[in-house]
Short mmCIF file of C-alpha atoms in Angstrom, two decimals:
data_model
loop_
_atom_site.label_atom_id
_atom_site.label_comp_id
_atom_site.label_asym_id
_atom_site.label_seq_id
_atom_site.Cartn_x
_atom_site.Cartn_y
_atom_site.Cartn_z
CA MET A 1 -23.17 -11.86 40.27
CA ARG A 2 -21.10 -15.04 39.38
CA ILE A 3 -19.75 -15.51 36.04
CA ARG A 4 -22.20 -18.30 35.22
CA LYS A 5 -25.05 -15.83 35.68
CA VAL A 6 -23.29 -13.33 33.40
CA VAL A 7 -22.93 -16.09 30.71
CA LEU A 8 -26.67 -17.02 31.17
CA ALA A 9 -27.62 -13.37 30.78
CA ALA A 10 -25.58 -13.09 27.63
CA LEU A 11 -27.24 -16.23 26.25
CA LEU A 12 -30.69 -14.90 26.98
CA MET A 13 -29.84 -11.61 25.20
CA ALA A 14 -28.48 -13.44 22.31
CA GLY A 15 -31.93 -14.97 21.96
CA VAL A 16 -33.91 -11.74 22.09
CA THR A 17 -35.53 -10.81 18.74
CA THR A 18 -33.35 -8.27 16.96
CA PHE A 19 -35.06 -5.00 16.48
CA GLY A 20 -34.39 -1.81 14.60
CA LEU A 21 -32.33 -3.43 11.76
CA SER A 22 -33.24 -0.56 9.47
CA ALA A 23 -32.60 2.69 11.21
CA ASP A 24 -35.50 5.17 11.33
CA PRO A 25 -33.95 8.70 11.07
CA ALA A 26 -36.75 10.00 13.34
CA ALA A 27 -35.84 7.49 16.02
CA ALA A 28 -32.09 7.54 15.86
CA LYS A 29 -30.42 5.90 18.79
CA THR A 30 -27.14 7.02 20.39
CA PHE A 31 -25.22 4.76 22.78
CA ARG A 32 -22.91 6.80 25.02
CA TYR A 33 -20.39 5.24 27.31
CA ALA A 34 -17.55 6.43 29.48
CA PHE A 35 -14.26 4.97 30.80
CA GLN A 36 -11.66 6.32 33.19
CA GLY A 37 -8.81 6.07 30.82
CA ASP A 38 -7.96 7.66 27.41
CA LEU A 39 -8.28 6.33 23.82
CA ASN A 40 -5.29 7.87 22.02
CA SER A 41 -3.73 6.16 19.09
CA LEU A 42 -6.10 4.42 16.74
CA ASP A 43 -3.31 2.22 15.53
CA PRO A 44 -4.53 -1.29 16.66
CA TYR A 45 -0.88 -2.45 17.33
CA THR A 46 0.28 0.48 19.54
CA LEU A 47 -1.08 -0.69 22.96
CA ASN A 48 -1.70 -4.20 24.20
CA GLU A 49 -4.47 -3.10 26.70
CA THR A 50 -7.94 -4.57 26.91
CA PHE A 51 -9.73 -1.32 26.87
CA THR A 52 -8.02 -0.07 23.84
CA LEU A 53 -8.07 -3.33 22.00
CA GLY A 54 -11.83 -3.67 22.74
CA ALA A 55 -12.51 -0.10 21.50
CA LEU A 56 -10.73 -0.71 18.23
CA ALA A 57 -12.21 -4.18 17.67
CA ASN A 58 -15.45 -2.39 16.97
CA VAL A 59 -13.74 -1.07 13.86
CA TYR A 60 -11.16 -3.60 13.00
CA GLU A 61 -11.48 -7.43 12.87
CA GLY A 62 -9.26 -10.46 13.10
CA LEU A 63 -9.32 -13.65 11.18
CA THR A 64 -11.26 -15.05 14.18
CA ARG A 65 -13.55 -13.36 16.88
CA ARG A 66 -15.14 -14.56 20.15
CA ASP A 67 -18.75 -14.75 21.23
CA GLU A 68 -20.27 -13.81 24.48
CA ASN A 69 -18.80 -16.96 26.13
CA LEU A 70 -15.39 -16.35 24.59
CA LYS A 71 -15.71 -19.17 22.07
CA ILE A 72 -13.70 -18.72 18.98
CA GLN A 73 -15.76 -18.05 15.80
CA PRO A 74 -14.90 -17.53 12.25
CA ALA A 75 -14.52 -13.74 11.16
CA LEU A 76 -12.37 -12.67 8.27
CA ALA A 77 -11.40 -16.27 7.84
CA GLU A 78 -14.55 -18.30 7.17
CA SER A 79 -12.83 -21.50 7.91
CA TRP A 80 -9.42 -23.08 8.61
CA GLU A 81 -7.72 -26.49 8.62
CA ILE A 82 -4.54 -28.01 10.04
CA VAL A 83 -3.04 -29.45 6.69
CA ASP A 84 -0.18 -30.92 8.85
CA PRO A 85 1.06 -30.17 12.34
CA LEU A 86 3.29 -27.44 10.95
CA ARG A 87 1.02 -25.84 8.54
CA TRP A 88 -2.31 -24.19 9.16
CA ARG A 89 -4.48 -23.11 6.22
CA PHE A 90 -7.00 -20.27 6.47
CA HIS A 91 -9.72 -19.68 3.95
CA LEU A 92 -10.55 -16.01 3.70
CA ARG A 93 -13.96 -14.62 3.43
CA LYS A 94 -14.72 -13.28 -0.03
CA GLY A 95 -16.51 -10.06 -0.68
CA VAL A 96 -15.30 -8.32 2.40
CA LYS A 97 -14.26 -4.63 1.95
CA PHE A 98 -12.39 -2.16 4.12
CA GLN A 99 -14.24 0.90 5.09
CA ASN A 100 -12.50 2.90 2.33
CA GLY A 101 -13.95 0.45 -0.25
CA GLU A 102 -10.73 -1.69 -0.90
CA ASP A 103 -11.18 -5.40 -1.08
CA PHE A 104 -9.78 -7.58 1.67
CA THR A 105 -7.30 -10.18 0.36
CA ALA A 106 -4.51 -12.44 1.45
CA ASP A 107 -2.08 -9.54 0.90
CA ASP A 108 -3.56 -7.73 3.78
CA VAL A 109 -3.11 -10.74 6.03
CA VAL A 110 0.58 -11.16 5.05
CA PHE A 111 1.12 -7.40 5.49
CA SER A 112 -0.51 -7.37 8.91
CA ALA A 113 1.70 -10.26 9.91
CA GLU A 114 4.76 -8.33 9.10
CA ARG A 115 3.51 -5.09 10.64
CA VAL A 116 2.42 -6.60 13.92
CA ARG A 117 5.88 -7.98 14.43
CA ALA A 118 7.50 -4.70 13.49
CA GLN A 119 9.23 -2.28 15.89
CA GLY A 120 6.80 -0.22 17.92
CA SER A 121 4.10 -3.08 18.03
CA GLU A 122 2.98 -4.20 21.46
CA LEU A 123 1.19 -7.18 19.88
CA VAL A 124 4.32 -9.00 18.62
CA THR A 125 3.43 -12.22 20.47
CA ARG A 126 0.17 -12.67 18.46
CA LEU A 127 2.32 -14.78 16.10
CA PRO A 128 5.22 -17.17 16.78
CA ALA A 129 8.47 -15.31 15.93
CA ASP A 130 9.52 -17.98 13.54
CA ALA A 131 6.10 -18.56 11.70
CA GLU A 132 6.03 -17.83 8.03
CA VAL A 133 2.89 -16.38 6.53
CA VAL A 134 2.40 -17.46 2.87
CA LYS A 135 -0.05 -16.38 0.41
CA VAL A 136 -1.57 -19.33 -1.46
CA ASP A 137 -3.99 -17.29 -3.43
CA ASP A 138 -6.06 -14.16 -2.98
CA HIS A 139 -8.28 -15.77 -0.42
CA THR A 140 -6.06 -18.46 1.10
CA VAL A 141 -3.16 -18.03 3.50
CA ASP A 142 -0.90 -20.66 5.15
CA PHE A 143 0.86 -20.25 8.39
CA VAL A 144 3.99 -22.33 8.33
CA LEU A 145 5.36 -23.27 11.84
CA LYS A 146 8.67 -24.57 13.03
CA THR A 147 7.12 -26.48 15.87
CA PRO A 148 3.41 -27.57 16.43
CA ASN A 149 1.12 -24.95 18.03
CA PRO A 150 -2.39 -26.18 18.87
CA ILE A 151 -3.41 -22.69 20.17
CA LEU A 152 -2.01 -20.70 17.21
CA HIS A 153 -5.18 -18.70 16.51
CA ALA A 154 -6.25 -18.31 20.16
CA GLU A 155 -5.33 -14.69 20.28
CA TRP A 156 -6.39 -13.51 16.84
CA ASP A 157 -9.65 -11.90 17.78
CA SER A 158 -7.47 -9.11 18.95
CA TRP A 159 -5.00 -9.22 16.06
CA SER A 160 -6.58 -6.69 13.79
CA ILE A 161 -6.13 -7.06 10.10
CA MET A 162 -5.04 -3.84 8.27
CA SER A 163 -5.27 -2.80 4.74
CA LYS A 164 -1.84 -2.93 2.95
CA LYS A 165 -2.84 -0.40 0.36
CA TRP A 166 -4.25 2.01 2.90
CA ALA A 167 -1.18 1.68 5.17
CA GLU A 168 1.18 2.35 2.26
CA ALA A 169 -0.72 5.30 1.00
CA ASN A 170 -0.88 6.82 4.48
CA GLY A 171 2.74 6.11 5.52
CA ALA A 172 1.53 3.75 8.14
CA THR A 173 3.51 0.61 7.28
CA LYS A 174 5.04 0.70 10.69
CA PRO A 175 3.16 0.94 14.06
CA GLN A 176 2.79 4.13 15.94
CA PRO A 177 5.22 3.92 18.98
CA GLN A 178 3.52 4.10 22.26
CA THR A 179 6.10 6.56 23.56
CA GLY A 180 5.84 8.78 20.50
CA LYS A 181 5.65 12.47 21.67
CA GLU A 182 3.07 13.11 18.89
CA LEU A 183 0.61 10.88 17.12
CA ASN A 184 1.22 10.44 13.49
CA PRO A 185 -1.72 11.84 11.39
CA TRP A 186 -2.59 8.26 10.27
CA ALA A 187 -2.91 7.22 13.88
CA LEU A 188 -5.81 9.49 14.30
CA LYS A 189 -7.52 7.50 11.49
CA ALA A 190 -8.90 3.96 11.19
CA ASN A 191 -9.75 1.79 8.19
CA GLY A 192 -11.15 -1.64 9.27
CA THR A 193 -13.67 -4.12 8.08
CA GLY A 194 -15.80 -4.10 11.29
CA PRO A 195 -19.38 -3.15 12.11
CA PHE A 196 -18.51 0.40 12.89
CA VAL A 197 -16.44 3.32 11.40
CA ILE A 198 -14.86 6.14 13.39
CA GLU A 199 -16.47 9.51 12.36
CA SER A 200 -14.27 11.63 14.57
CA HIS A 201 -11.61 11.14 17.14
CA GLU A 202 -10.21 13.66 19.72
CA PRO A 203 -7.48 11.70 21.58
CA GLY A 204 -8.07 11.54 25.32
CA VAL A 205 -11.50 13.37 24.90
CA LYS A 206 -14.06 11.83 22.76
CA THR A 207 -14.55 9.34 19.86
CA VAL A 208 -17.63 8.99 17.72
CA TYR A 209 -18.53 5.79 15.91
CA LYS A 210 -21.15 5.23 13.16
CA PRO A 211 -22.36 1.91 11.74
CA ASN A 212 -20.47 0.62 8.81
CA PRO A 213 -23.00 0.28 5.92
CA ALA A 214 -20.85 -2.12 4.03
CA TRP A 215 -20.03 -4.51 6.86
CA TRP A 216 -19.96 -7.99 5.57
CA ASP A 217 -22.01 -9.48 8.46
CA LYS A 218 -24.95 -7.13 8.43
CA ALA A 219 -27.26 -9.97 7.67
CA HIS A 220 -26.62 -11.05 11.31
CA LYS A 221 -26.74 -7.59 12.76
CA ARG A 222 -27.76 -7.47 16.37
CA PHE A 223 -27.33 -3.89 17.34
CA ASN A 224 -29.85 -1.20 16.84
CA VAL A 225 -27.85 1.98 17.68
CA ASP A 226 -27.07 4.51 15.04
CA GLU A 227 -24.12 6.21 16.84
CA VAL A 228 -21.74 5.36 19.65
CA VAL A 229 -20.10 8.15 21.53
CA PHE A 230 -17.20 7.35 23.81
CA THR A 231 -15.96 9.99 26.42
CA THR A 232 -13.17 9.87 28.85
CA ILE A 233 -14.34 10.74 32.27
CA LYS A 234 -11.38 10.19 34.71
CA ALA A 235 -13.03 11.45 37.94
CA PRO A 236 -15.13 8.56 39.43
CA ALA A 237 -17.68 10.95 40.96
CA THR A 238 -18.19 12.69 37.57
CA ARG A 239 -18.68 9.31 35.76
CA VAL A 240 -21.24 8.32 38.22
CA ALA A 241 -23.09 11.64 38.04
CA ALA A 242 -23.06 11.42 34.16
CA LEU A 243 -24.77 7.93 34.40
CA LEU A 244 -27.34 8.94 36.96
CA SER A 245 -28.30 12.13 35.00
CA GLY A 246 -28.63 10.14 31.72
CA GLU A 247 -25.75 11.90 30.07
CA VAL A 248 -24.13 8.43 29.44
CA ASP A 249 -25.66 5.03 29.10
CA LEU A 250 -22.76 3.05 30.47
CA ILE A 251 -19.78 3.70 32.67
CA GLU A 252 -16.85 1.44 33.43
CA PRO A 253 -15.57 0.89 35.98
CA VAL A 254 -18.11 1.67 38.71
CA PRO A 255 -16.53 2.95 41.89
CA VAL A 256 -17.25 0.22 44.52
CA GLN A 257 -18.59 2.75 46.97
CA ASP A 258 -21.13 3.98 44.43
CA MET A 259 -22.62 0.68 43.41
CA LYS A 260 -25.58 0.73 45.81
CA ARG A 261 -26.44 4.20 44.76
CA ILE A 262 -26.51 3.18 41.23
CA GLN A 263 -28.55 0.13 41.93
CA ASP A 264 -31.08 2.07 44.05
CA ASN A 265 -31.51 4.72 41.21
CA PRO A 266 -34.70 3.84 39.30
CA THR A 267 -33.20 4.28 35.77
CA THR A 268 -29.80 2.51 36.24
CA ASP A 269 -28.32 -0.77 37.33
CA VAL A 270 -24.92 -2.39 37.96
CA MET A 271 -23.79 -5.43 35.91
CA THR A 272 -21.20 -7.43 37.83
CA GLY A 273 -19.33 -10.59 37.35
CA ALA A 274 -15.92 -12.29 37.77
CA GLU A 275 -13.24 -10.87 35.49
CA LEU A 276 -10.38 -12.82 34.07
CA ARG A 277 -7.71 -10.14 34.80
CA THR A 278 -5.08 -10.82 37.54
CA ILE A 279 -3.78 -7.66 39.23
CA HIS A 280 -0.16 -8.16 40.41
CA LEU A 281 2.92 -6.44 41.66
CA PHE A 282 6.27 -6.76 39.79
CA MET A 283 9.76 -6.28 41.14
CA ASP A 284 12.91 -5.47 39.06
CA GLN A 285 15.04 -8.59 39.22
CA LYS A 286 17.10 -8.01 36.14
CA ARG A 287 19.23 -4.88 36.87
CA ASP A 288 22.33 -5.29 39.11
CA GLU A 289 21.29 -2.08 40.94
CA LEU A 290 17.73 -0.72 41.19
CA LYS A 291 17.25 2.53 39.47
CA TYR A 292 14.91 3.94 42.06
CA SER A 293 16.23 2.88 45.47
CA ASN A 294 18.73 4.10 48.06
CA VAL A 295 20.36 0.62 47.94
CA LYS A 296 23.55 1.16 45.91
CA GLY A 297 25.75 -1.53 44.29
CA LYS A 298 23.21 -4.33 44.43
CA ASN A 299 19.61 -5.25 43.75
CA PRO A 300 17.62 -6.31 46.80
CA PHE A 301 15.00 -8.05 44.53
CA LYS A 302 17.50 -10.58 43.30
CA ASP A 303 17.27 -12.15 46.77
CA VAL A 304 14.12 -14.35 47.10
CA ARG A 305 13.96 -13.52 50.75
CA VAL A 306 13.32 -9.94 49.97
CA ARG A 307 10.62 -10.90 47.43
CA LYS A 308 9.00 -13.24 49.85
CA ALA A 309 9.16 -10.47 52.63
CA PHE A 310 7.35 -8.06 50.22
CA MET A 311 4.52 -10.66 49.64
CA GLU A 312 4.22 -11.57 53.36
CA ALA A 313 3.83 -7.69 54.07
CA ILE A 314 0.85 -7.41 51.86
CA ASP A 315 -2.44 -7.96 53.74
CA ILE A 316 -4.52 -9.11 50.81
CA GLU A 317 -7.75 -9.57 52.85
CA ALA A 318 -7.49 -5.93 53.92
CA ILE A 319 -7.24 -4.99 50.31
CA LYS A 320 -10.27 -6.97 49.45
CA SER A 321 -12.40 -5.68 52.29
CA LYS A 322 -11.30 -2.10 52.66
CA VAL A 323 -10.05 -1.04 49.26
CA MET A 324 -12.09 -3.33 46.95
CA ARG A 325 -15.08 -3.68 49.31
CA GLY A 326 -15.31 -7.28 48.76
CA LEU A 327 -15.29 -7.13 44.95
CA ALA A 328 -12.05 -8.99 44.49
CA SER A 329 -10.91 -12.65 44.62
CA PRO A 330 -7.37 -12.94 46.07
CA SER A 331 -5.17 -15.04 43.92
CA ALA A 332 -2.11 -17.22 44.48
CA LEU A 333 -1.40 -17.32 40.80
CA MET A 334 -1.02 -15.04 37.82
CA ILE A 335 -3.98 -16.63 36.17
CA ALA A 336 -7.61 -16.71 37.08
CA PRO A 337 -8.92 -20.03 38.60
CA LEU A 338 -11.44 -20.27 35.76
CA LEU A 339 -8.60 -20.63 33.25
CA TYR A 340 -6.55 -23.35 34.91
CA SER A 341 -8.06 -26.48 36.41
CA ARG A 342 -5.32 -26.92 39.03
CA SER A 343 -5.32 -23.47 40.47
CA SER A 344 -6.80 -24.64 43.71
CA GLU A 345 -3.56 -26.59 44.46
CA PHE A 346 -1.70 -23.32 44.96
CA LYS A 347 -2.01 -21.18 48.18
CA ARG A 348 -0.77 -17.62 48.76
CA LEU A 349 2.01 -16.91 51.28
CA PRO A 350 0.15 -15.81 54.46
CA TYR A 351 0.25 -12.30 55.54
CA ASP A 352 3.04 -12.30 58.14
CA PRO A 353 4.78 -9.09 58.91
CA ALA A 354 6.88 -10.44 61.61
CA ASP A 355 8.40 -13.12 59.38
CA ALA A 356 8.70 -10.42 56.65
CA LYS A 357 10.87 -8.38 58.93
CA LYS A 358 13.05 -11.45 59.86
CA LEU A 359 13.49 -12.28 56.14
CA LEU A 360 14.61 -8.73 55.38
CA ALA A 361 17.11 -8.92 58.26
CA GLU A 362 18.47 -12.18 57.00
CA ALA A 363 18.93 -10.66 53.52
CA GLY A 364 20.92 -7.81 54.97
CA TYR A 365 18.29 -5.06 55.35
CA PRO A 366 17.40 -5.08 59.10
CA ASP A 367 16.29 -1.51 58.80
CA GLY A 368 14.56 -1.90 55.44
CA PHE A 369 15.34 0.27 52.48
CA GLU A 370 13.76 2.94 50.27
CA LEU A 371 12.41 2.72 46.66
CA THR A 372 9.98 4.20 44.30
CA MET A 373 6.80 2.38 43.12
CA HIS A 374 5.17 3.24 39.79
CA CYS A 375 1.42 2.56 39.21
CA PRO A 376 -1.35 3.58 36.93
CA ASN A 377 -4.14 5.71 38.42
CA ASP A 378 -6.83 5.25 35.61
CA ARG A 379 -6.54 1.70 34.32
CA TYR A 380 -7.64 -0.82 36.93
CA VAL A 381 -10.39 -0.71 39.57
CA ASN A 382 -8.87 1.29 42.54
CA ASP A 383 -5.40 1.02 41.14
CA GLU A 384 -3.87 3.92 42.97
CA ALA A 385 -5.67 3.13 46.16
CA ILE A 386 -4.27 -0.44 46.03
CA CYS A 387 -0.75 0.92 45.53
CA GLN A 388 -1.23 3.35 48.42
CA ALA A 389 -2.46 0.52 50.59
CA ALA A 390 0.74 -1.56 49.64
CA THR A 391 3.03 1.22 50.40
CA SER A 392 1.54 1.56 53.91
CA MET A 393 1.83 -2.12 54.56
CA LEU A 394 5.40 -2.21 53.41
CA ALA A 395 6.17 0.70 55.75
CA LYS A 396 5.31 -1.67 58.69
CA ILE A 397 8.28 -3.82 57.83
CA GLY A 398 10.61 -0.85 57.30
CA VAL A 399 10.44 -0.44 53.57
CA LYS A 400 9.85 3.18 52.73
CA VAL A 401 8.04 3.46 49.36
CA THR A 402 7.41 6.62 47.40
CA LEU A 403 4.38 6.13 45.18
CA GLN A 404 4.30 7.69 41.72
CA ALA A 405 0.77 7.12 40.28
CA GLN A 406 0.39 8.23 36.67
CA PRO A 407 -2.26 8.13 33.85
CA LYS A 408 -1.93 4.83 32.03
CA ALA A 409 -0.32 6.36 28.88
CA GLN A 410 2.62 7.67 30.90
CA PHE A 411 2.74 4.57 33.07
CA PHE A 412 2.85 2.03 30.20
CA GLY A 413 5.26 4.26 28.23
CA ARG A 414 7.68 4.17 31.16
CA ALA A 415 7.25 0.79 32.81
CA GLY A 416 6.73 -1.25 29.63
CA PRO A 417 9.02 -2.28 26.71
CA ALA A 418 8.58 1.10 24.92
CA GLY A 419 10.09 2.87 27.89
CA GLY A 420 12.86 0.44 28.50
CA TYR A 421 11.19 -0.93 31.68
CA ASP A 422 12.00 2.26 33.55
CA THR A 423 10.87 1.25 37.01
CA SER A 424 11.93 -0.76 40.11
CA PHE A 425 8.52 -1.79 41.49
CA GLY A 426 4.96 -1.40 40.31
CA MET A 427 1.59 -2.76 39.45
CA LEU A 428 0.31 -4.44 36.32
CA GLY A 429 -2.93 -6.18 35.36
CA TRP A 430 -2.97 -9.10 32.88
CA THR A 431 -5.66 -10.89 31.11
CA PRO A 432 -4.27 -13.74 28.80
CA SER A 433 -5.71 -12.99 25.46
CA SER A 434 -5.74 -16.74 24.55
CA PHE A 435 -7.30 -17.34 27.97
CA ASP A 436 -4.52 -19.93 28.43
CA SER A 437 -1.63 -20.35 30.86
CA PHE A 438 0.97 -20.36 28.11
CA ASN A 439 0.20 -16.74 27.41
CA VAL A 440 1.13 -15.81 31.00
CA LEU A 441 4.27 -17.95 30.93
CA GLN A 442 5.22 -16.30 27.61
CA ASN A 443 4.35 -12.71 28.13
CA ASN A 444 4.75 -12.20 31.82
CA ALA A 445 7.37 -14.71 32.95
CA GLY A 446 9.45 -15.39 29.76
CA CYS A 447 13.14 -14.19 29.99
CA ARG A 448 13.55 -10.97 28.10
CA ASP A 449 16.16 -8.53 27.10
CA ASP A 450 16.02 -4.71 27.64
CA LYS A 451 14.11 -4.26 24.38
CA GLY A 452 11.35 -6.69 25.35
CA ASN A 453 12.48 -9.62 23.16
CA GLY A 454 11.20 -12.66 25.02
CA GLY A 455 8.63 -11.90 27.54
CA PRO A 456 7.65 -8.33 26.60
CA PHE A 457 5.30 -7.82 29.51
CA ASN A 458 7.65 -9.21 32.05
CA TYR A 459 8.05 -5.77 33.63
CA GLY A 460 10.18 -7.10 36.45
CA GLY A 461 12.59 -8.98 34.24
CA TYR A 462 12.27 -12.26 36.14
CA CYS A 463 14.17 -15.07 34.37
CA ASN A 464 14.41 -18.77 34.90
CA PRO A 465 15.42 -20.91 31.83
CA LYS A 466 13.58 -23.84 33.19
CA VAL A 467 10.23 -21.92 33.08
CA ASP A 468 11.01 -21.04 29.50
CA GLU A 469 11.56 -24.68 28.67
CA LEU A 470 8.53 -25.74 30.39
CA ALA A 471 6.55 -23.14 28.40
CA LYS A 472 8.01 -24.49 25.11
CA ALA A 473 6.79 -28.01 26.07
CA ILE A 474 3.31 -26.61 27.14
CA LEU A 475 2.96 -24.94 23.80
CA VAL A 476 3.18 -28.18 21.85
CA GLU A 477 1.52 -30.64 24.34
CA THR A 478 -1.89 -31.74 23.18
CA ASP A 479 -2.75 -34.17 26.04
CA THR A 480 -4.66 -32.09 28.56
CA LYS A 481 -3.55 -34.04 31.69
CA LYS A 482 0.14 -33.86 30.59
CA ARG A 483 -0.16 -30.20 29.56
CA ASP A 484 -1.77 -29.32 33.03
CA ALA A 485 1.06 -31.16 34.82
CA LEU A 486 3.65 -29.07 32.83
CA ILE A 487 1.72 -25.91 33.70
CA TYR A 488 1.71 -26.95 37.36
CA ASP A 489 5.50 -27.32 37.33
CA ALA A 490 6.00 -23.94 35.78
CA PHE A 491 3.67 -22.16 38.22
CA LYS A 492 5.25 -24.02 41.05
CA ILE A 493 8.61 -22.45 40.19
CA LEU A 494 7.15 -19.08 39.91
CA THR A 495 5.47 -19.44 43.24
CA ASP A 496 8.38 -20.72 45.09
CA GLU A 497 10.64 -18.00 43.72
CA VAL A 498 8.10 -15.41 44.43
CA ALA A 499 8.54 -14.16 40.72
CA PHE A 500 5.52 -11.84 41.14
CA ILE A 501 3.15 -10.88 43.87
CA PRO A 502 -0.29 -11.75 42.65
CA LEU A 503 -3.00 -9.77 44.30
CA HIS A 504 -6.55 -10.51 43.03
CA GLN A 505 -8.88 -10.93 40.09
CA GLN A 506 -10.95 -7.72 40.27
CA ALA A 507 -14.68 -7.90 39.64
CA LEU A 508 -16.43 -6.50 36.58
CA ALA A 509 -18.63 -3.63 37.32
CA TRP A 510 -20.51 -1.73 34.72
CA GLY A 511 -23.10 0.94 35.43
CA VAL A 512 -25.73 0.89 32.82
CA SER A 513 -28.97 2.56 31.93
CA LYS A 514 -31.97 0.29 32.11
CA LYS A 515 -32.71 1.23 28.52
CA VAL A 516 -29.53 -0.62 27.40
CA LYS A 517 -29.00 -4.32 26.88
CA ILE A 518 -25.46 -5.48 26.20
CA PRO A 519 -23.65 -8.72 27.17
CA GLN A 520 -20.83 -8.49 29.70
CA ARG A 521 -18.01 -10.57 28.49
CA ALA A 522 -15.64 -11.90 31.12
CA ASP A 523 -12.64 -10.23 29.43
CA ASN A 524 -14.36 -6.68 29.95
CA SER A 525 -14.66 -5.90 26.37
CA ILE A 526 -17.62 -3.60 25.39
CA ILE A 527 -18.85 -4.84 21.98
CA PHE A 528 -21.03 -2.30 20.23
CA ALA A 529 -22.27 -4.98 17.81
CA TRP A 530 -24.36 -6.42 20.58
CA ALA A 531 -25.81 -3.09 21.94
CA GLN A 532 -29.59 -2.70 22.04
CA LYS A 533 -31.07 0.55 23.31
CA GLU A 534 -34.80 1.10 23.95
CA ASP A 535 -36.54 4.40 23.27
#
């Protein structure tokens, strides 16, 4: 199903008469869903990952939120205005309470701005580093900027506002580190303002949600479920069996080989659509010597010929047809075509193993070399299988790759900023939370240090100051044509230098009970507040 069909379906669902607004104890409805990965820390700043952010967005809220079509809407801020190019004023919603009964005020926004930029937070780029957050009064906050930023609030639906008093009382003033060996007691709790509260949480096993009776927006309530139960089911076959048996109402993702089986089952269906996430391979271009390679005294990835050889060795059409069974759109860029108007002007390097071998020889590696590849095995659709395919393809040009596939918690803890980018070569998926090219240039391509200052999700450490300068210009440019031209220049540099190896945008695939109606947003967030379940 094309994305326009998904959007149309969401709009139709939005128009359905809401039913079950007052829960009948005799007809309680439980919505059960399963995902391949874990939900561990309930600290909304620990992990910048779509699944975790989406799961916690049912409990926490931002100053803004997004609808089914990803349009920005007011949330904890009922309105905002640009007082001048360097000052945005947000008028906070009155009468909102956190789930423990505390009032939501400007103090919580100021505190959340400090906490999201504290050590341990993976959401540090939600706010400009030099922005000052000023309390005007209890229900008004100003964001004072050093330079204009027309997309300041574009990522705030996933910047959860936390209670200052609750955090201080629970010792939670600093984020739960992703690499912490044990979760702090407060990281097993949640205290938001959203439509659901967490009744119980077993990290990596099960989380139970209940409706928040004090939710400020209950007058517009659309869901009719009285309980949501999330369960981690790692094995694809077990997830499918749970859906087909009626044990769960929704699974995500659906193994591509099981889609027809689910569609043919009389009680289930598959919801598909284009996703905005780009799956790519990163290469360590920062260290002078790769940590996980037999090449000593130098780093092969610092040579563009090696990076180009790796890309030419990847048969993207084989990955699309054999691994993804057609449910992928090969990409030349680090952003989905739907998010950048000039995407069609870029073309992938062709699959050309003969030229790849020639390039390796020119770079001084006629016999190839060895290295280790780190990938997640429970985060993206067929992630481990894609990495296995890549290792086989690279072997054909003489590069021997040892694959280490890990659960996402270990992978992100190792390969990301919390783990000091402890990898030489690997896979990452990225959906720009602002749905804008600047997000990619800032987070994935921005020059960074070893602690993640700069581009924190630039796992390969690529750096070109010209790209950083273009990103700064893109951020403040308001003329669409001029801005797109600047974005083109930045992506042209990334493409020419083979900064990354973009693979594809994976397709959305949810397996659902026919008793369930829920919009499928293109960012793959599962929003309980839209869930309708028939008897």
